Coordinates of C-alpha atoms and ligand atoms in Angstrom, one line a residue:
Chain A
M110 CA 44.3 13.4 -2.2
I111 CA 42.8 15.8 1.5
E112 CA 43.9 13.7 4.4
P113 CA 41.2 14.0 7.1
A114 CA 43.1 16.6 9.2
E115 CA 43.9 18.8 6.0
I116 CA 40.5 19.8 5.8
V117 CA 38.8 22.6 6.5
K118 CA 35.0 23.2 7.2
R119 CA 33.1 25.3 5.4
A120 CA 30.0 26.3 7.3
F121 CA 27.2 25.3 6.2
D122 CA 25.3 28.3 4.7
I123 CA 22.6 27.1 3.0
R124 CA 22.8 29.8 -0.3
Q125 CA 26.2 29.2 -1.0
I126 CA 25.0 25.3 -0.8
R127 CA 22.4 25.8 -3.7
T128 CA 25.0 27.6 -6.3
D129 CA 27.1 24.3 -5.6
F130 CA 24.6 22.0 -7.7
P131 CA 23.3 24.1 -10.9
I132 CA 20.4 21.9 -11.5
L133 CA 18.9 23.2 -8.7
N134 CA 18.5 27.2 -10.5
T135 CA 16.6 24.8 -13.8
T136 CA 12.8 24.4 -14.0
M137 CA 11.2 21.5 -14.5
N138 CA 7.7 22.2 -16.9
G139 CA 8.0 26.0 -16.9
K140 CA 8.2 26.1 -12.8
P141 CA 11.2 26.4 -10.8
L142 CA 12.5 22.8 -10.3
V143 CA 12.1 21.9 -6.7
F144 CA 13.9 18.3 -6.4
L145 CA 12.3 16.1 -3.3
D146 CA 13.2 13.3 -4.5
S147 CA 17.3 12.8 -3.4
A148 CA 16.4 9.1 -1.9
A149 CA 16.0 8.3 -5.6
S150 CA 19.4 9.7 -6.4
S151 CA 20.7 13.1 -5.4
Q152 CA 21.9 16.2 -7.8
K153 CA 25.7 16.4 -8.3
P154 CA 27.7 19.7 -7.3
L155 CA 29.6 21.6 -10.0
A156 CA 33.2 20.1 -8.1
V157 CA 32.1 16.5 -9.4
I158 CA 31.3 17.8 -12.5
D159 CA 34.4 19.6 -13.5
A160 CA 36.0 16.8 -12.1
M161 CA 34.4 14.6 -14.6
D162 CA 34.8 16.8 -16.9
E163 CA 38.8 17.7 -16.9
Y164 CA 39.2 14.3 -16.4
Y165 CA 37.7 13.1 -19.6
K166 CA 39.2 16.2 -21.3
T167 CA 42.9 16.0 -20.3
G168 CA 43.4 12.8 -17.9
H169 CA 41.5 9.9 -19.6
A170 CA 43.7 6.5 -21.0
N171 CA 43.4 3.1 -18.4
V172 CA 44.8 2.3 -14.4
H173 CA 46.7 -0.4 -13.9
R174 CA 48.3 -0.7 -17.3
G175 CA 50.0 1.8 -19.1
V176 CA 53.5 2.2 -18.7
Y177 CA 53.2 6.3 -19.6
Q178 CA 52.4 8.7 -18.0
L179 CA 49.1 9.3 -18.3
S180 CA 48.0 6.2 -17.6
Q181 CA 49.9 6.1 -14.6
K182 CA 48.3 9.8 -12.9
A183 CA 44.9 8.0 -14.0
T184 CA 45.9 5.3 -12.0
D185 CA 47.3 7.7 -9.3
Q186 CA 44.2 9.1 -9.5
F187 CA 42.1 6.3 -9.1
E188 CA 43.5 5.0 -6.2
Q189 CA 43.7 8.4 -4.7
S190 CA 39.9 7.8 -5.0
R191 CA 40.2 4.1 -3.2
R192 CA 41.6 5.8 -0.3
T193 CA 39.3 8.8 -0.2
V194 CA 36.7 6.2 0.1
Q195 CA 38.0 4.2 2.6
H196 CA 38.8 7.9 4.9
F197 CA 35.4 8.5 4.2
L198 CA 33.9 5.7 6.4
N199 CA 37.1 4.7 8.2
A200 CA 38.0 1.8 6.7
E201 CA 41.2 0.2 8.2
H202 CA 43.0 -0.6 5.4
D203 CA 42.7 1.5 1.2
H204 CA 42.3 -2.3 -0.6
E205 CA 39.6 -3.2 1.6
I206 CA 37.4 -0.7 -1.0
I207 CA 36.2 -2.3 -3.6
F208 CA 34.8 -0.9 -6.7
V209 CA 31.5 -2.1 -8.2
R210 CA 27.9 -0.3 -9.6
G211 CA 26.5 0.3 -6.8
T212 CA 24.6 -1.0 -4.3
T213 CA 23.1 -3.9 -6.3
E214 CA 25.9 -5.1 -7.6
G215 CA 27.7 -4.2 -4.1
I216 CA 24.8 -7.0 -2.7
N217 CA 25.3 -9.3 -5.5
L218 CA 28.6 -9.9 -5.2
V219 CA 28.9 -10.5 -1.3
A220 CA 25.5 -12.6 -2.3
S221 CA 27.6 -14.5 -4.9
S222 CA 31.0 -15.1 -3.7
Y223 CA 30.7 -15.0 0.2
G224 CA 27.5 -17.1 -0.2
D225 CA 28.9 -19.7 -2.8
K226 CA 31.4 -20.0 -0.5
F227 CA 29.2 -20.0 3.3
V228 CA 26.1 -20.8 2.9
R229 CA 25.3 -24.8 2.4
K230 CA 21.6 -26.8 2.4
G231 CA 19.4 -25.6 5.9
D232 CA 21.1 -22.6 6.4
E233 CA 20.1 -19.4 7.1
I234 CA 20.1 -15.8 5.7
I235 CA 18.3 -13.1 7.8
V236 CA 17.2 -10.0 5.9
S237 CA 14.3 -7.3 7.7
G238 CA 10.6 -6.1 6.5
L239 CA 12.4 -2.9 5.6
E240 CA 14.5 -3.7 2.8
H241 CA 15.3 -2.4 -1.5
H242 CA 14.2 -5.1 -3.4
S243 CA 18.3 -5.1 -4.0
N244 CA 18.6 -6.2 -0.8
I245 CA 16.2 -9.1 -0.7
V246 CA 16.2 -10.4 -3.9
P247 CA 20.3 -11.4 -4.4
W248 CA 19.7 -13.8 -0.9
L249 CA 16.9 -14.9 -2.4
M250 CA 18.6 -16.2 -5.7
L251 CA 21.4 -17.2 -3.5
C252 CA 19.0 -19.3 -1.1
E253 CA 17.2 -20.6 -4.1
R254 CA 20.8 -21.9 -4.9
K255 CA 21.3 -23.5 -2.4
G256 CA 18.7 -24.3 -0.7
A257 CA 18.4 -22.0 2.0
V258 CA 16.4 -20.2 4.2
L259 CA 15.3 -16.2 4.0
K260 CA 14.5 -15.1 7.3
V261 CA 12.4 -11.5 7.5
I262 CA 12.7 -9.2 10.9
P263 CA 9.4 -7.9 11.4
V264 CA 8.4 -4.3 10.7
L265 CA 6.9 -2.6 13.7
D266 CA 3.5 -0.8 13.4
N267 CA 5.3 3.1 13.4
G268 CA 8.2 1.8 10.7
E269 CA 10.8 0.5 13.2
L270 CA 12.6 -3.2 13.3
D271 CA 10.9 -5.7 16.2
M272 CA 14.0 -6.3 17.5
N273 CA 13.0 -9.1 19.8
V274 CA 12.0 -10.7 17.1
Y275 CA 15.5 -10.1 15.3
A276 CA 17.2 -11.8 19.2
Q277 CA 15.4 -14.7 18.0
L278 CA 15.6 -15.4 14.5
L279 CA 19.4 -16.1 15.8
N280 CA 21.2 -18.7 15.7
E281 CA 23.7 -21.2 14.5
K282 CA 22.3 -21.9 11.0
V283 CA 21.7 -18.0 10.2
Q284 CA 25.1 -17.5 7.9
I285 CA 24.3 -13.9 7.6
V286 CA 22.2 -11.0 8.6
A287 CA 21.2 -8.5 5.8
V288 CA 20.1 -4.7 6.6
N289 CA 20.3 -1.1 5.6
H290 CA 20.8 1.9 7.6
I291 CA 18.0 4.1 6.9
S292 CA 15.2 2.5 4.7
N293 CA 14.6 4.5 1.7
A294 CA 10.8 4.0 2.3
L295 CA 10.6 5.4 5.3
G296 CA 13.5 7.3 6.4
T297 CA 13.6 5.2 9.1
I298 CA 17.1 4.3 10.8
N299 CA 17.4 1.1 12.0
P300 CA 19.4 0.9 14.9
V301 CA 23.2 -1.3 13.6
E302 CA 25.4 -1.1 15.8
K303 CA 23.1 -3.5 17.7
I304 CA 22.6 -5.6 15.3
I305 CA 25.9 -5.9 14.0
G306 CA 26.5 -6.5 18.0
M307 CA 23.9 -9.4 18.2
A308 CA 24.8 -11.4 14.9
H309 CA 29.2 -11.1 16.2
E310 CA 27.3 -12.4 20.0
H311 CA 26.4 -15.7 17.5
G312 CA 29.9 -15.5 15.2
I313 CA 27.5 -13.9 12.2
P314 CA 29.2 -11.6 9.9
V315 CA 26.7 -9.2 9.4
L316 CA 26.1 -6.4 5.8
I317 CA 24.9 -2.9 6.4
D318 CA 23.0 -1.4 2.8
G319 CA 24.4 1.9 3.3
A320 CA 22.7 3.0 0.4
Q321 CA 20.4 6.3 2.0
A322 CA 23.2 6.9 4.9
T323 CA 26.0 8.2 3.2
P324 CA 24.9 11.3 2.2
H325 CA 23.1 11.7 5.3
M326 CA 25.9 11.3 8.3
E327 CA 29.0 10.1 9.0
V328 CA 29.9 6.6 8.5
D329 CA 32.4 4.5 10.9
V330 CA 32.5 1.1 9.8
Q331 CA 35.4 -0.1 12.0
A332 CA 33.3 1.7 14.9
L333 CA 30.4 0.1 14.1
D334 CA 32.0 -3.6 13.2
A335 CA 30.1 -3.8 9.5
D336 CA 31.9 -7.0 8.0
F337 CA 30.2 -5.5 4.8
Y338 CA 28.5 -1.8 4.2
V339 CA 27.9 -1.2 1.0
F340 CA 26.7 2.2 -1.2
S341 CA 25.9 3.7 -4.5
G342 CA 28.4 6.9 -5.8
H343 CA 24.3 8.5 -7.0
K344 CA 22.9 9.1 -3.9
V345 CA 26.0 10.9 -2.4
F346 CA 25.8 13.1 -5.2
G347 CA 28.2 11.8 -7.5
P348 CA 28.0 9.8 -10.7
T349 CA 25.7 7.1 -11.3
G350 CA 27.7 4.0 -12.7
I351 CA 29.3 3.4 -9.4
G352 CA 29.3 1.9 -5.8
I353 CA 31.4 1.7 -3.0
L354 CA 31.7 -2.5 -1.8
Y355 CA 33.7 -1.9 1.9
G356 CA 34.6 -5.6 2.9
K357 CA 36.5 -6.7 6.1
E358 CA 40.2 -7.9 4.5
K359 CA 38.8 -11.1 6.4
W360 CA 36.0 -11.9 4.5
L361 CA 37.2 -10.3 1.6
N362 CA 40.7 -12.9 1.4
E363 CA 38.2 -16.2 1.9
M364 CA 35.9 -14.4 -0.7
P365 CA 36.2 -16.3 -4.5
P366 CA 36.5 -14.2 -7.1
Y367 CA 32.8 -12.8 -8.7
Q368 CA 33.9 -12.1 -11.6
G369 CA 36.5 -13.2 -14.6
G370 CA 38.1 -11.2 -16.7
G371 CA 41.4 -8.9 -16.9
E372 CA 43.4 -6.9 -13.9
M373 CA 41.9 -9.5 -11.3
I374 CA 43.9 -12.6 -11.5
S375 CA 48.0 -11.9 -11.7
R376 CA 48.5 -15.1 -14.2
V377 CA 46.3 -17.3 -16.1
S378 CA 47.5 -19.9 -18.4
F379 CA 45.0 -22.6 -20.0
E380 CA 46.0 -24.7 -17.1
K381 CA 45.4 -22.6 -13.9
T382 CA 44.9 -19.5 -12.6
T383 CA 45.6 -17.5 -10.2
Y384 CA 44.2 -14.1 -8.6
N385 CA 45.5 -11.0 -8.0
E386 CA 45.6 -10.0 -4.5
L387 CA 43.1 -7.2 -2.9
P388 CA 40.9 -5.3 -4.4
F389 CA 41.9 -6.2 -7.7
K390 CA 40.1 -9.9 -7.2
F391 CA 37.3 -8.1 -7.2
E392 CA 37.4 -5.8 -9.7
A393 CA 37.4 -7.1 -13.0
G394 CA 37.6 -5.1 -15.8
T395 CA 38.1 -1.6 -16.9
P396 CA 36.5 0.5 -14.1
D397 CA 34.7 3.2 -15.1
I398 CA 37.2 5.7 -14.0
A399 CA 34.9 8.7 -14.4
G400 CA 32.5 7.1 -12.2
V401 CA 35.5 7.0 -10.0
I402 CA 37.4 10.3 -9.7
G403 CA 33.9 11.7 -9.9
L404 CA 32.9 9.9 -6.5
G405 CA 36.2 11.1 -5.0
A406 CA 35.4 14.3 -5.6
A407 CA 31.8 14.2 -4.2
I408 CA 33.5 13.2 -1.1
E409 CA 35.9 15.4 -0.5
Y410 CA 32.8 17.8 -1.0
L411 CA 31.4 16.0 1.5
Q412 CA 34.3 16.1 3.8
G413 CA 34.5 20.4 2.9
I414 CA 30.9 20.2 4.5
D415 CA 30.6 20.2 8.3
M416 CA 28.2 17.1 8.1
E417 CA 27.2 17.5 11.8
A418 CA 25.4 20.9 10.6
V419 CA 24.1 18.9 8.0
R420 CA 22.3 16.2 9.7
D421 CA 20.9 19.2 12.4
Y422 CA 19.4 21.4 9.1
E423 CA 18.2 18.3 7.5
H424 CA 16.6 16.9 11.3
Q425 CA 15.1 20.7 11.1
L426 CA 13.4 20.2 7.9
L427 CA 12.4 17.1 8.4
I428 CA 10.4 18.1 11.9
Y429 CA 9.1 21.2 9.5
A430 CA 7.9 18.5 6.9
T431 CA 6.6 16.2 9.5
E432 CA 4.3 19.4 11.1
Q433 CA 3.2 21.3 8.2
L434 CA 2.0 18.5 6.1
S435 CA 0.1 17.4 9.2
Q436 CA -2.0 20.0 9.0
I437 CA -4.3 18.5 5.9
D438 CA -6.6 17.5 6.4
G439 CA -6.6 13.3 5.4
I440 CA -2.6 12.8 5.4
R441 CA -1.2 9.5 6.7
F442 CA 2.1 9.3 8.1
I443 CA 3.7 5.7 6.4
G444 CA 7.1 5.7 9.4
T445 CA 7.2 7.5 12.2
A446 CA 10.5 5.6 13.8
A447 CA 11.9 7.2 17.1
E448 CA 15.3 8.1 14.2
K449 CA 14.3 9.2 11.3
A450 CA 16.5 10.5 8.3
S451 CA 14.7 14.0 6.4
V452 CA 12.2 10.9 4.7
V453 CA 8.0 11.9 4.4
S454 CA 6.6 9.2 3.2
F455 CA 2.7 9.8 2.9
L456 CA -1.3 8.9 2.0
I457 CA -4.2 11.3 1.6
D458 CA -6.6 10.1 2.3
G459 CA -9.1 8.9 -0.8
L460 CA -6.1 9.4 -3.6
H461 CA -3.0 7.8 -5.6
P462 CA -0.1 8.5 -5.1
Y463 CA 0.5 8.6 -9.0
D464 CA -2.5 11.7 -9.5
V465 CA -0.9 13.2 -6.0
G466 CA 2.6 13.1 -8.0
A467 CA 1.4 13.5 -11.0
I468 CA -0.4 17.0 -10.4
L469 CA 3.4 18.0 -8.2
D470 CA 5.0 17.7 -11.4
K471 CA 3.2 20.1 -13.3
L472 CA 4.2 22.0 -10.7
G473 CA 7.8 21.6 -10.5
I474 CA 7.2 19.3 -7.9
A475 CA 10.0 16.3 -7.7
V476 CA 8.6 13.8 -5.7
R477 CA 8.6 9.8 -5.4
T478 CA 5.5 7.4 -6.0
G479 CA 4.9 4.1 -5.3
H480 CA 6.1 1.4 -4.1
H481 CA 10.0 2.4 -4.0
C482 CA 11.6 -0.5 -4.9
A483 CA 10.2 -2.2 -1.3
Q484 CA 6.9 -4.4 -2.4
P485 CA 6.5 -6.2 0.4
L486 CA 6.9 -3.2 3.2
M487 CA 3.6 -2.0 0.7
D488 CA 1.9 -5.5 1.5
R489 CA 2.9 -5.0 5.2
F490 CA 1.0 -2.2 5.3
G491 CA -1.8 -2.9 3.2
I492 CA -0.6 0.2 0.7
P493 CA -0.1 0.6 -2.9
G494 CA 2.4 2.7 -3.1
T495 CA 2.8 6.2 -1.1
V496 CA 4.5 9.2 -2.2
R497 CA 7.8 9.9 -1.2
A498 CA 9.0 13.9 -0.5
S499 CA 12.7 13.2 0.0
M500 CA 15.6 16.1 1.7
A501 CA 18.9 16.4 1.0
F502 CA 21.1 19.4 2.9
Y503 CA 20.7 21.5 -0.5
N504 CA 16.6 22.1 0.3
T505 CA 15.4 24.4 1.9
F506 CA 12.3 26.0 3.6
E507 CA 10.4 27.6 1.2
E508 CA 10.6 24.3 -1.2
I509 CA 8.8 21.8 1.4
N510 CA 6.2 25.3 1.6
A511 CA 5.9 24.7 -2.0
L512 CA 5.6 20.8 -1.5
V513 CA 2.7 21.6 1.3
N514 CA 0.9 24.2 -1.3
G515 CA 1.2 21.8 -3.7
V516 CA -0.6 19.2 -2.4
K517 CA -2.7 20.8 -1.0
K518 CA -3.9 22.2 -4.4
A519 CA -3.9 18.6 -5.8
I520 CA -6.6 17.5 -3.3
D521 CA -8.6 20.4 -4.5
L522 CA -8.3 19.1 -8.3
L523 CA -8.8 16.3 -7.7
K524 CA -11.3 15.6 -4.5
Chain B
M51 CA -24.5 6.9 -36.1
K52 CA -21.7 7.0 -34.3
P53 CA -18.9 9.5 -35.5
G54 CA -15.7 8.0 -37.0
I55 CA -12.1 8.1 -35.0
D56 CA -11.0 10.6 -36.8
A57 CA -14.0 12.9 -36.2
I58 CA -14.0 12.2 -32.3
Q59 CA -10.3 12.5 -32.1
D60 CA -11.1 15.9 -33.7
E61 CA -13.3 16.6 -32.0
I62 CA -11.4 16.2 -28.5
I63 CA -8.6 17.9 -30.2
E64 CA -10.9 21.0 -30.2
E65 CA -12.6 21.4 -26.9
F66 CA -9.5 21.3 -25.8
S67 CA -7.9 24.3 -27.4
M68 CA -10.5 25.8 -25.3
F69 CA -7.5 25.2 -22.4
D70 CA -4.9 27.6 -22.2
E71 CA -3.3 26.1 -18.5
W72 CA -2.8 22.8 -17.6
M73 CA -4.8 22.9 -14.6
E74 CA -7.6 22.9 -16.6
K75 CA -6.8 20.2 -19.2
Y76 CA -6.6 18.3 -16.3
E77 CA -9.4 19.2 -14.8
Y78 CA -11.3 17.6 -17.8
I79 CA -9.5 14.6 -18.1
I80 CA -10.5 14.3 -14.4
D81 CA -14.0 14.7 -15.6
M82 CA -13.8 12.2 -18.4
G83 CA -12.5 9.8 -16.1
K84 CA -15.2 10.4 -13.9
S85 CA -18.1 10.0 -17.0
L86 CA -16.3 6.5 -18.5
P87 CA -19.1 3.5 -18.0
A88 CA -18.1 1.6 -15.5
I89 CA -16.7 -1.2 -15.7
A90 CA -18.2 -4.7 -14.3
A91 CA -17.2 -5.5 -11.3
E92 CA -16.1 -9.2 -12.9
Y93 CA -13.9 -7.4 -15.0
K94 CA -11.3 -6.3 -12.3
D95 CA -9.1 -8.7 -12.2
E96 CA -5.7 -9.8 -13.1
D97 CA -6.7 -11.4 -16.3
H98 CA -8.0 -7.1 -17.2
E99 CA -5.2 -5.2 -15.8
I100 CA -3.2 -3.7 -17.9
K101 CA 0.7 -3.7 -16.7
G102 CA 3.1 -0.9 -16.8
C103 CA 1.3 1.7 -15.1
Q104 CA 2.4 3.1 -12.0
S105 CA -1.7 2.5 -11.2
K106 CA -4.2 -0.2 -11.7
V107 CA -5.5 -0.5 -15.2
W108 CA -8.2 -2.7 -15.8
L109 CA -9.6 -3.1 -19.6
H110 CA -12.6 -5.0 -21.1
A111 CA -13.4 -5.6 -24.0
A112 CA -16.6 -7.1 -25.9
L113 CA -17.7 -7.4 -30.1
N114 CA -20.7 -6.4 -31.0
G115 CA -21.5 -7.2 -34.6
E116 CA -18.3 -5.8 -36.0
R117 CA -17.6 -2.9 -33.3
V118 CA -16.0 -3.8 -30.2
E119 CA -17.1 -2.1 -27.2
F120 CA -14.7 -1.2 -24.5
T121 CA -15.4 -0.6 -20.7
A122 CA -12.4 0.1 -18.4
D123 CA -11.3 1.2 -14.8
S124 CA -8.6 3.0 -12.5
D125 CA -7.6 3.1 -9.5
A126 CA -6.1 6.8 -9.8
V127 CA -8.5 8.9 -11.3
I128 CA -5.8 10.7 -13.8
T129 CA -5.6 8.0 -15.0
K130 CA -9.2 6.3 -15.7
G131 CA -9.8 10.1 -17.2
I132 CA -7.2 9.2 -20.2
I133 CA -8.5 5.7 -20.7
G134 CA -11.4 7.5 -20.7
L135 CA -10.8 9.2 -23.0
L136 CA -9.0 6.4 -25.1
V137 CA -12.4 4.4 -24.7
R138 CA -14.2 7.4 -25.7
V139 CA -12.3 7.7 -28.9
L140 CA -12.2 3.7 -29.6
S141 CA -15.5 1.8 -28.2
G142 CA -17.7 1.4 -30.7
Q143 CA -15.6 1.6 -33.8
P144 CA -14.7 -1.3 -36.4
A145 CA -12.3 -3.7 -35.1
S146 CA -10.3 -3.4 -38.2
E147 CA -10.8 0.2 -38.0
I148 CA -9.5 -0.1 -34.7
V149 CA -6.9 -1.9 -35.5
N150 CA -4.5 0.3 -38.2
A151 CA -5.8 3.7 -35.4
N152 CA -3.4 6.8 -35.7
L153 CA -3.9 8.3 -32.7
Y154 CA -2.8 11.6 -33.6
F155 CA -5.8 13.1 -30.7
I156 CA -2.8 12.1 -28.0
D157 CA 0.4 14.2 -29.7
K158 CA -2.1 17.2 -29.8
I159 CA -3.7 17.6 -27.0
G160 CA 0.1 17.2 -25.2
L161 CA -0.9 14.2 -23.8
K162 CA 1.9 12.6 -24.9
E163 CA 4.8 15.2 -24.4
H164 CA 3.0 15.9 -20.6
L165 CA 3.5 12.4 -19.7
S166 CA 7.2 12.0 -18.3
P167 CA 8.1 8.6 -19.9
N168 CA 7.5 6.1 -16.6
R169 CA 3.0 7.1 -17.5
S170 CA 3.2 7.2 -21.5
N171 CA 4.7 3.8 -20.6
G172 CA 1.6 3.2 -19.4
L173 CA -0.4 5.8 -22.3
A174 CA 1.4 3.2 -24.5
S175 CA 0.0 -0.4 -22.9
M176 CA -3.4 1.0 -23.2
V177 CA -3.1 1.7 -26.5
K178 CA -1.2 -1.1 -27.8
Q179 CA -3.9 -3.0 -25.5
M180 CA -6.9 -1.9 -27.4
K181 CA -5.6 -2.2 -30.7
M182 CA -4.6 -6.1 -29.8
Y183 CA -8.6 -6.7 -29.3
G184 CA -9.2 -4.9 -32.2
Y185 CA -6.7 -7.6 -33.6
V186 CA -8.6 -10.6 -32.2
F187 CA -11.8 -9.6 -33.2
D188 CA -11.4 -8.0 -36.7
G189 CA -8.6 -12.1 -37.1
K190 CA -12.4 -13.6 -36.1
I191 CA -14.6 -11.8 -37.9
K192 CA -12.6 -12.1 -40.8
S193 CA -12.7 -16.6 -40.2
E194 CA -16.0 -16.3 -40.2
N195 CA -16.9 -14.4 -43.1
V196 CA -15.0 -16.9 -45.4
Ligands
PLP174 C1 18.3 1.2 0.6 C2 18.2 1.1 -0.7 N1 19.0 0.0 -0.8 C3 19.4 -0.7 -2.5 C4 19.3 0.6 -3.0 C5 20.1 0.2 -4.6 O1 20.5 1.1 -4.9 P1 21.2 1.0 -6.9 O2 19.9 1.0 -7.6 O3 22.1 2.9 -6.8 O4 21.8 0.2 -6.6 C6 19.1 1.7 -3.6 C7 18.7 3.0 -3.4 O5 17.4 3.5 -4.1 C8 18.7 2.2 -1.6 O6 17.6 3.2 -1.2

C-alpha cells in the first residue's frame, strides 16, 4: 500500500492521461470514440486492468480462510485495498470501510440495518428531490415496512436544494437524512457539510451518496463529519460490482448484520450465532476479491494524479462546454447551480432527447439520454428527460467541439 | 390490392440499398415517420403505449374484415419512423399473416445492428405488440367462422 506521504503526484498531462485508458483510442460506429458518459460509468486505466489480470493469473485464492501462502497473499492484498480506501476517504479506522457491490447496495444496507434498529412508526426520513432512484427506493421500502414517512427537500429552479425548507424539515422525528454529494442528473454540488451540520444539531445522522463526488474531488469523511458515505467502484475508474460503504464505527457497531452467511459470524451453532466484528459482520460470503483489488488500484491511480489540477481542468471543460453549447439556438440547460461538477444536462427545443442521442451515437459520441434514474427530478422540471454529457479528466476540449458539432448536425437532420 | 408482407419488405430493402451513408438512412426513416397516417388523439393514452422504449410509442389496431389496420405515433421522430416502417409492412395485412410474419427486412436494412440493445428492445416490443394484435384478431376471426 502507498502511504499518503509517499505518494508522488504526477503533474496533470492530458496526453499522458489518455494513454492510460486504452478504450479512449477505440472507435464507435466507425468514428473515434468520444466518451461523454462517465457519470454513468467511467472508463478504466491500464493500472486497474493489469492489477485484476495479475490477480487472476498469479494471485487468486479465497480470502480470510486458507492457511496456505496463496490465500494469505490474496488476503493481504484485499486488506491493503481496504486501507487504501480508508486513506482515500480519510476514515478514522479501516474497519469502518465495508465492501459492498456498489452505491445501491450500500444504501440498501443502511436502510435495512440502521432502519430496522432505529426507525419506528411515525418517524421521518429526509431525502432530496435530486436523488437517484437508489437513494429513494430503499428509503421508501423502509418507510413502508415501518410506517415511517419520507420527506423531500425541494429543488429550486436552478437545480440547487432549498435549504430553507430543509431547515424546517428537521425535527426530533427524523431518524436519518440521505442526500447525494453531487447530483448525477444535473451536476449540482450540494452543500453537504452544511446539510450534515444542520442535521447534527438535531442529533440526526446523515448518509451521503458520494457516487458522483468521488470521481471528481477529494472527500474527507471526518472533516464532513458524515455518518455514512457510499460510492461505486465503477464510477471512480475501478471495476463494476464493487463499492464502498463507510460508516462511523459507533453506528456500524450498533447496527444488526445485513445478510447472513460465512465470514460474518464468529461462531455458529443451531441455537445461537455470534456475529463477527467489524467490518466482517457486514461482509457475508466470498467477496468480489478481484473487484476489491481493482478498486484499490483505481484509487492508487487517482492518488497519483494531482486532484486539484483535475478539478481545475474539469471545471474548464464544464465552462467551455456550457459556453459552446449555449450558442446553439433553442438549447435549454437543466441545472445551472453555482457549484457544479462537469455535467451538462440539456434539451433542444422541439427535439426528443432520444433522437439527439441516437444521432450523436452515429457520430461516435456517447452521451446519456433519458431520465437518468431520477424521475421525480424530471417531473419537477416537467420534462421527459435530458441529454446529458458528463466529463471526466480524460476528456478534451476537442471532444467538446465534437459534441457541439454533433448536436448541430442532429438539429439539421431532425428538424 | 395491397402487396403482401414480403413484397413490401423487399420494396423497403430495395429502397435502402440506394443509401451508402447512415445519414441518408436516418433521413429516410425520419421522412417515413412524417408520412405515417395520424393516430386518433383518443388513442394516445397509457392503454395504447408500448413499454420498453425510451421515447413514447402509441399503437392502435382495428380489424377491417380479415385485415388489421394499424395507426401509431411517437414523441421521438426516429422512433416514429421505425414504427412507421412496421406500419407500412403490417398494416392492412390479414391477421393470420401478421402473426407468422418473418420480418427479415429489419436485419437487412441494418436497423437491428444499428440500434443499440436498449433501442432495439423498443423495436422488439413494437413487433411483439403488433403480432399480439394479429394473434388476438386471428383468434377472433376463427372463432366467428366456426
Ligand atoms: C448519485 C448516484 N447514486 C447512486 C447511483 C447508483 O450506483 P450503482 O448503480 O453503482 O449502485 C448512481 C449511479 O448512476 C448515482 O449517480
